[in-house]
XYZ file of C-alpha atoms in Angstrom:
461
model
C -57.438 150.670 163.423
C -54.313 148.504 163.605
C -55.442 147.049 166.943
C -58.901 146.392 165.520
C -57.308 144.688 162.522
C -55.194 142.426 164.707
C -58.224 141.571 166.838
C -60.330 140.727 163.781
C -57.491 138.628 162.340
C -57.350 136.602 165.549
C -61.136 136.247 165.670
C -61.170 135.068 162.026
C -58.395 132.497 162.311
C -58.784 131.298 165.924
C -62.072 129.369 165.417
C -60.636 127.599 162.359
C -57.609 126.387 164.336
C -59.864 124.713 166.901
C -62.469 123.454 164.431
C -65.286 125.652 165.708
C -66.518 126.593 162.215
C -66.999 122.879 161.513
C -69.305 122.552 164.501
C -71.181 125.826 163.968
C -71.739 125.614 160.209
C -71.152 121.958 159.364
C -68.028 122.648 157.298
C -65.254 120.328 156.183
C -61.686 121.155 157.354
C -60.855 122.680 153.945
C -64.046 124.758 153.926
C -63.298 125.952 157.449
C -59.830 127.181 156.481
C -61.266 128.751 153.322
C -63.842 130.645 155.401
C -61.180 131.921 157.814
C -59.054 133.174 154.902
C -62.097 134.790 153.257
C -63.114 136.603 156.452
C -59.599 137.881 157.027
C -58.904 139.135 153.500
C -62.417 140.590 153.134
C -61.802 142.650 156.259
C -58.442 143.794 154.884
C -59.935 144.666 151.485
C -62.730 146.668 153.083
C -60.595 148.536 155.637
C -57.424 148.811 153.483
C -55.454 148.253 156.687
C -52.642 147.078 154.425
C -52.336 147.895 150.695
C -54.891 146.036 148.587
C -52.243 144.376 146.431
C -50.511 143.024 149.550
C -53.812 141.425 150.538
C -53.862 139.930 147.033
C -50.519 138.277 147.765
C -51.735 137.243 151.233
C -54.574 135.213 149.677
C -52.069 133.125 147.726
C -49.693 132.813 150.692
C -52.412 131.493 153.016
C -53.791 129.119 150.392
C -50.362 127.604 149.806
C -49.180 127.287 153.419
C -52.504 126.630 155.182
C -55.360 125.624 152.889
C -53.580 122.992 150.776
C -51.710 121.321 153.713
C -54.902 121.305 155.797
C -57.037 119.951 152.965
C -56.247 116.289 153.414
C -56.719 113.718 150.636
C -57.600 115.132 147.223
C -55.990 118.530 147.790
C -55.477 120.551 144.582
C -51.993 121.270 143.281
C -50.382 124.634 143.957
C -50.686 125.529 140.260
C -54.471 125.684 140.763
C -54.039 128.890 142.755
C -50.804 130.159 141.177
C -52.401 130.186 137.714
C -55.046 132.652 138.926
C -52.411 135.408 138.877
C -51.610 134.988 135.175
C -54.905 133.856 133.741
C -56.661 134.873 130.531
C -58.507 137.523 132.503
C -55.311 139.039 133.883
C -53.901 139.228 130.349
C -57.101 140.879 129.131
C -56.865 143.583 131.755
C -53.113 144.006 131.157
C -53.896 144.761 127.524
C -56.537 147.235 128.663
C -53.999 148.961 130.901
C -51.525 149.283 128.026
C -54.192 150.786 125.752
C -55.196 153.184 128.528
C -51.550 154.182 128.963
C -51.165 154.802 125.220
C -54.363 156.871 125.031
C -53.102 159.070 127.842
C -49.448 159.165 126.689
C -50.306 160.399 123.176
C -52.995 162.821 124.368
C -55.744 160.980 122.523
C -58.035 161.335 125.527
C -57.936 165.131 125.513
C -58.309 165.152 121.714
C -61.501 163.100 121.882
C -62.860 165.102 124.798
C -62.079 168.534 123.364
C -63.514 167.605 119.948
C -66.792 166.465 121.493
C -67.090 169.374 123.914
C -66.412 172.034 121.267
C -69.460 170.821 119.314
C -71.853 171.990 122.046
C -72.408 175.433 120.449
C -72.991 177.349 123.643
C -75.668 175.128 125.184
C -75.095 174.372 128.867
C -77.130 171.167 128.583
C -75.247 169.968 125.484
C -71.961 170.826 127.181
C -72.814 168.680 130.202
C -74.208 165.848 128.055
C -71.120 165.906 125.807
C -68.844 165.851 128.844
C -70.766 162.870 130.169
C -70.677 160.951 126.904
C -66.966 161.626 126.363
C -66.193 160.591 129.942
C -68.317 157.439 129.741
C -66.824 156.402 126.391
C -63.254 156.848 127.629
C -64.146 155.024 130.838
C -65.084 151.974 128.766
C -61.369 151.449 128.135
C -59.606 153.539 130.778
C -59.545 153.426 134.558
C -62.634 155.210 135.926
C -60.657 157.352 138.347
C -58.052 158.322 135.744
C -60.810 159.238 133.290
C -62.608 161.412 135.831
C -59.337 163.099 136.823
C -58.455 163.798 133.186
C -61.885 165.188 132.310
C -62.105 167.375 135.411
C -58.602 168.643 134.707
C -59.629 169.376 131.133
C -62.439 171.704 132.220
C -60.825 173.001 135.420
C -59.973 176.357 133.825
C -63.596 176.733 132.769
C -64.856 175.850 136.255
C -62.563 178.479 137.797
C -64.443 181.132 135.837
C -67.768 179.912 137.226
C -69.122 180.807 140.639
C -68.788 178.026 143.217
C -72.558 177.625 143.500
C -73.142 177.883 139.743
C -75.680 175.340 138.393
C -73.349 174.591 135.464
C -70.374 173.997 137.764
C -72.394 171.647 139.964
C -73.713 169.811 136.914
C -70.179 169.242 135.623
C -68.973 168.037 139.032
C -71.787 165.481 139.126
C -71.786 164.527 135.444
C -68.104 163.632 135.150
C -67.700 161.174 138.057
C -71.106 159.550 137.602
C -70.493 159.098 133.855
C -67.087 157.580 134.615
C -68.794 155.101 136.943
C -71.485 154.262 134.387
C -69.108 154.032 131.429
C -67.086 151.361 133.194
C -69.865 148.816 132.744
C -69.820 149.202 128.940
C -66.986 146.775 128.132
C -65.373 143.766 129.839
C -62.246 145.841 130.584
C -64.068 148.977 131.735
C -63.916 148.348 135.471
C -62.550 145.772 137.901
C -65.886 144.153 138.843
C -66.446 143.364 135.141
C -63.095 141.635 134.876
C -63.564 139.749 138.143
C -67.070 138.650 137.167
C -65.983 137.490 133.717
C -63.059 135.602 135.270
C -65.356 133.680 137.596
C -67.782 132.899 134.789
C -64.959 131.721 132.547
C -63.738 129.378 135.287
C -67.236 127.880 135.529
C -67.549 127.387 131.775
C -69.639 130.472 130.952
C -67.369 132.575 128.705
C -68.820 135.933 127.638
C -67.275 137.500 124.541
C -66.298 141.165 124.267
C -69.057 141.934 121.769
C -71.593 139.834 123.670
C -70.953 141.869 126.832
C -71.190 145.172 124.971
C -74.457 144.090 123.339
C -76.314 144.329 126.653
C -74.092 146.650 128.727
C -73.386 149.423 126.201
C -77.063 150.421 125.756
C -77.515 150.370 129.538
C -74.767 152.916 130.151
C -75.850 155.094 127.190
C -79.444 155.341 128.424
C -78.229 155.871 131.995
C -75.976 158.774 130.974
C -78.883 160.388 129.088
C -81.042 159.888 132.178
C -78.348 161.510 134.320
C -78.235 164.519 132.002
C -82.020 164.778 132.309
C -81.841 164.744 136.111
C -79.172 167.456 136.080
C -81.195 169.540 133.624
C -84.276 169.405 135.840
C -82.382 170.117 139.066
C -79.760 172.637 137.867
C -79.513 173.500 134.186
C -82.972 175.037 133.807
C -81.510 177.930 135.789
C -78.351 178.249 133.665
C -78.139 181.190 131.261
C -75.477 182.522 128.955
C -72.964 181.102 126.511
C -71.167 178.316 128.331
C -68.816 177.616 125.432
C -66.962 180.873 126.082
C -65.255 179.084 128.954
C -63.811 176.346 126.730
C -60.892 178.418 125.473
C -58.460 176.561 127.749
C -59.014 173.160 126.107
C -56.131 172.242 123.834
C -55.379 169.336 121.502
C -52.129 167.897 122.867
C -51.446 165.310 120.138
C -49.439 167.746 118.002
C -46.430 167.433 120.328
C -45.847 163.805 119.203
C -44.462 162.428 115.905
C -47.384 161.806 113.578
C -46.209 158.323 112.551
C -46.047 157.105 116.172
C -49.408 158.611 116.996
C -51.050 157.080 113.927
C -49.494 153.672 114.619
C -50.784 153.847 118.188
C -54.303 154.573 116.963
C -54.022 151.666 114.515
C -52.886 149.243 117.240
C -55.715 150.322 119.553
C -58.334 149.896 116.819
C -56.972 146.479 115.789
C -57.017 145.319 119.412
C -60.595 146.474 119.969
C -61.621 144.848 116.681
C -59.872 141.654 117.805
C -61.809 141.663 121.068
C -65.118 142.344 119.365
C -64.631 139.602 116.747
C -63.157 136.912 119.037
C -66.137 134.603 118.424
C -65.387 134.765 114.695
C -61.605 134.259 114.625
C -61.422 131.979 117.689
C -58.495 133.749 119.379
C -59.166 134.350 123.070
C -59.455 137.893 124.423
C -56.429 137.327 126.655
C -54.291 136.362 123.668
C -55.535 139.368 121.679
C -54.577 141.564 124.649
C -50.934 140.534 124.226
C -50.853 142.261 120.811
C -50.822 145.860 122.146
C -48.392 144.867 124.911
C -45.886 143.508 122.381
C -46.328 146.235 119.746
C -46.368 149.271 122.044
C -43.263 148.238 123.955
C -41.550 146.234 121.204
C -41.637 149.180 118.778
C -40.875 151.801 121.459
C -44.262 153.464 121.173
C -44.214 153.319 124.969
C -41.041 153.151 127.032
C -39.847 151.268 130.113
C -41.123 154.029 132.378
C -44.662 153.527 131.063
C -44.286 149.759 131.503
C -43.295 150.222 135.128
C -46.191 152.637 135.636
C -48.816 150.090 134.593
C -51.203 149.192 137.421
C -49.440 146.007 138.470
C -50.919 146.390 141.946
C -54.411 146.116 140.476
C -53.465 142.935 138.598
C -52.228 141.379 141.850
C -55.435 142.456 143.591
C -57.448 140.834 140.805
C -55.355 137.681 141.034
C -56.083 137.497 144.756
C -59.812 137.834 144.150
C -59.757 135.135 141.475
C -57.685 132.835 143.720
C -60.120 133.324 146.590
C -63.021 132.478 144.298
C -61.152 129.405 143.096
C -60.841 128.256 146.708
C -64.589 128.753 147.220
C -65.204 126.567 144.187
C -62.636 123.859 144.960
C -63.638 123.457 148.616
C -67.358 123.601 147.874
C -67.803 126.476 150.332
C -69.809 128.549 147.836
C -72.321 125.739 147.337
C -72.530 125.261 151.095
C -73.436 128.931 151.637
C -75.996 128.819 148.859
C -77.658 125.812 150.485
C -77.767 127.722 153.794
C -79.101 131.061 152.569
C -81.035 130.340 149.379
C -83.608 127.803 150.418
C -86.304 126.706 148.001
C -86.440 127.066 144.229
C -85.200 130.278 142.638
C -85.522 131.449 139.052
C -82.886 133.159 136.944
C -84.810 136.437 137.092
C -85.288 136.437 140.872
C -81.584 135.784 141.486
C -80.628 138.413 138.896
C -82.709 140.962 140.815
C -81.593 139.791 144.260
C -77.854 139.883 143.585
C -77.973 143.160 141.648
C -79.774 144.869 144.550
C -77.493 143.300 147.175
C -74.396 144.316 145.236
C -75.666 147.865 144.685
C -76.525 148.389 148.365
C -73.162 147.115 149.591
C -71.290 149.227 147.014
C -72.811 152.383 148.473
C -70.417 151.985 151.386
C -67.712 149.579 150.164
C -65.538 149.685 147.052
C -67.122 147.981 144.062
C -64.067 145.726 143.777
C -64.466 144.544 147.375
C -68.154 143.864 146.806
C -67.423 141.879 143.648
C -64.823 139.825 145.503
C -67.278 139.205 148.358
C -70.417 138.294 146.405
C -69.236 136.631 143.188
C -67.704 133.564 144.884
C -71.104 132.873 146.467
C -72.884 133.062 143.097
C -70.521 130.385 141.802
C -72.108 127.910 144.226
C -75.509 128.144 142.550
C -76.858 125.397 140.269
C -75.461 125.649 136.744
C -78.193 127.591 134.943
C -78.521 130.117 137.790
C -74.857 131.147 137.934
C -74.842 133.423 134.882
C -77.781 135.738 135.763
C -76.729 135.963 139.417
C -73.117 136.791 138.539
C -74.071 139.387 135.903
C -76.490 141.009 138.353
C -73.834 141.163 141.071
C -71.147 142.423 138.674
C -73.123 145.291 137.144
C -74.878 146.140 140.405
C -71.511 146.815 142.034
C -70.842 149.643 139.551
C -74.234 151.357 139.836
C -73.906 152.655 143.409
C -72.754 156.286 143.665
C -74.750 158.196 146.317
C -71.876 159.143 148.629
C -68.486 160.858 148.237
C -66.912 157.611 149.494
C -68.898 155.342 147.161
C -66.332 155.571 144.335
C -62.944 157.276 143.791
C -64.380 159.484 140.984
C -67.039 160.704 143.441
C -64.394 161.590 146.018
C -62.302 163.342 143.369
C -65.213 165.525 142.214
C -66.204 166.283 145.804
C -62.663 167.506 146.506
C -63.163 170.375 144.007
C -65.630 171.960 146.446
C -68.921 173.682 145.761
C -71.131 170.630 146.237
C -72.544 169.397 149.531
C -72.800 165.777 150.647
C -76.585 165.971 150.733
C -76.593 167.138 147.093
C -74.444 164.175 146.081
C -76.766 161.857 147.989
C -79.790 163.265 146.127
C -78.277 163.238 142.632
C -76.129 160.136 143.142
C -78.939 158.239 144.832
C -81.348 159.187 142.046
C -79.062 158.040 139.237
C -78.191 154.850 141.150
C -81.889 153.957 141.285
C -82.532 155.027 137.685
C -79.467 153.139 136.394
C -80.571 150.017 138.277
C -84.043 150.297 136.716
C -82.477 150.736 133.257
C -80.219 147.741 133.871
C -83.109 145.639 135.169
C -85.519 146.370 132.316
C -83.323 147.223 129.313
C -80.359 145.071 130.334
C -82.650 142.230 131.365
C -84.574 142.485 128.080
C -81.357 142.367 126.038
C -79.875 139.526 128.102
C -83.036 137.482 127.573
C -83.444 138.202 123.856
C -79.750 137.634 123.175
C -80.359 134.233 124.821
C -77.596 134.814 127.352
C -80.074 134.095 130.163
C -83.673 132.889 130.405
C -86.019 135.263 132.229
C -89.235 133.568 131.118
C -90.087 132.647 134.720
C -89.976 134.744 137.885
């Protein structure tokens, strides 16, 4: 793999040094260098030959020492790319990480989950649906993988008492990871593709507010989770008998081990932050600025300590910064527009591009990480004519989170698969089915809401 990586690196950079991309594709010198950097870092993001966050730093390094010097007259200043690593979007996700850390630190996640699950009253279907809804809701604000790990850990004692081939056990192992994947689309901070997509749109002058995003995405994930529960009922839970709630004895509320005043203050800070995000259009304070509130309060008042600060996902923020910086280069050099002119000939409507990019993103995400797909496709959507950018970018962003047919499609999938008792072909069937159903829900329900909220115009195909 290392040899292959070195070979690909040489093959990516070598043509740019000798100007071959200019001759082959009609690029300017800056566009040629941009393409070489994009090919190299895309390969590294896909293969993870080096850590993803290191690739995020590599983007900046190559832009500063190669792209800007090779640009010629009119080259942007270094701050153009440096600012991508501490933008409004980065602050927004930092605030999301702090809230996620607080939810986990004070055991609020297990409290929410156990409360919901204990209301199932012995029904296997209600148990699975409740697990899915709790997982999806938490995944709106927490890392998808962390949410899936927490929820599977929460019911692990119950699963141990079930036979490995039990329909209920299989349903849980499918419901939790798929709901974590679906829940991520519900809010701007739910998953990395959302944040990356919103960052690109903000750069192009298409800001989407927290509440505006939830208005079309939240119903999509809710309907999709219900659809998933229906698929699992038809395939597995019809066969399930007995009182499933007897296995829930191991679920405990862990919030009692913390001082009540700290726990209550944490809940207050989280609610105020979410309210601030939802009402940003009313009070005029940007989401990134609102996100600084939990950072300052949680660490300033010792609700979270230095250890928790160090444990925040700084590597993910650097990865995001690299993706944003790469997209900025696509925009500044005009490479995105050049690719659009090459591959999207003729007139296209908002609806056709919405469908095209959502399908393309979904198909690629079956085999690549959704973050990699977002970083690959979103820069290209930024090269579209002004009114076509928004539907194409939203389609690509959400589409990247809807693919889940394989154990390797998402980390939550791989985590659930590691518990054993489910075969790859079963995951392909269930995961492939919900991927298609979720895309249909997104296309029709999400498209309907996007159009009627006047975010996009789908009046013409």
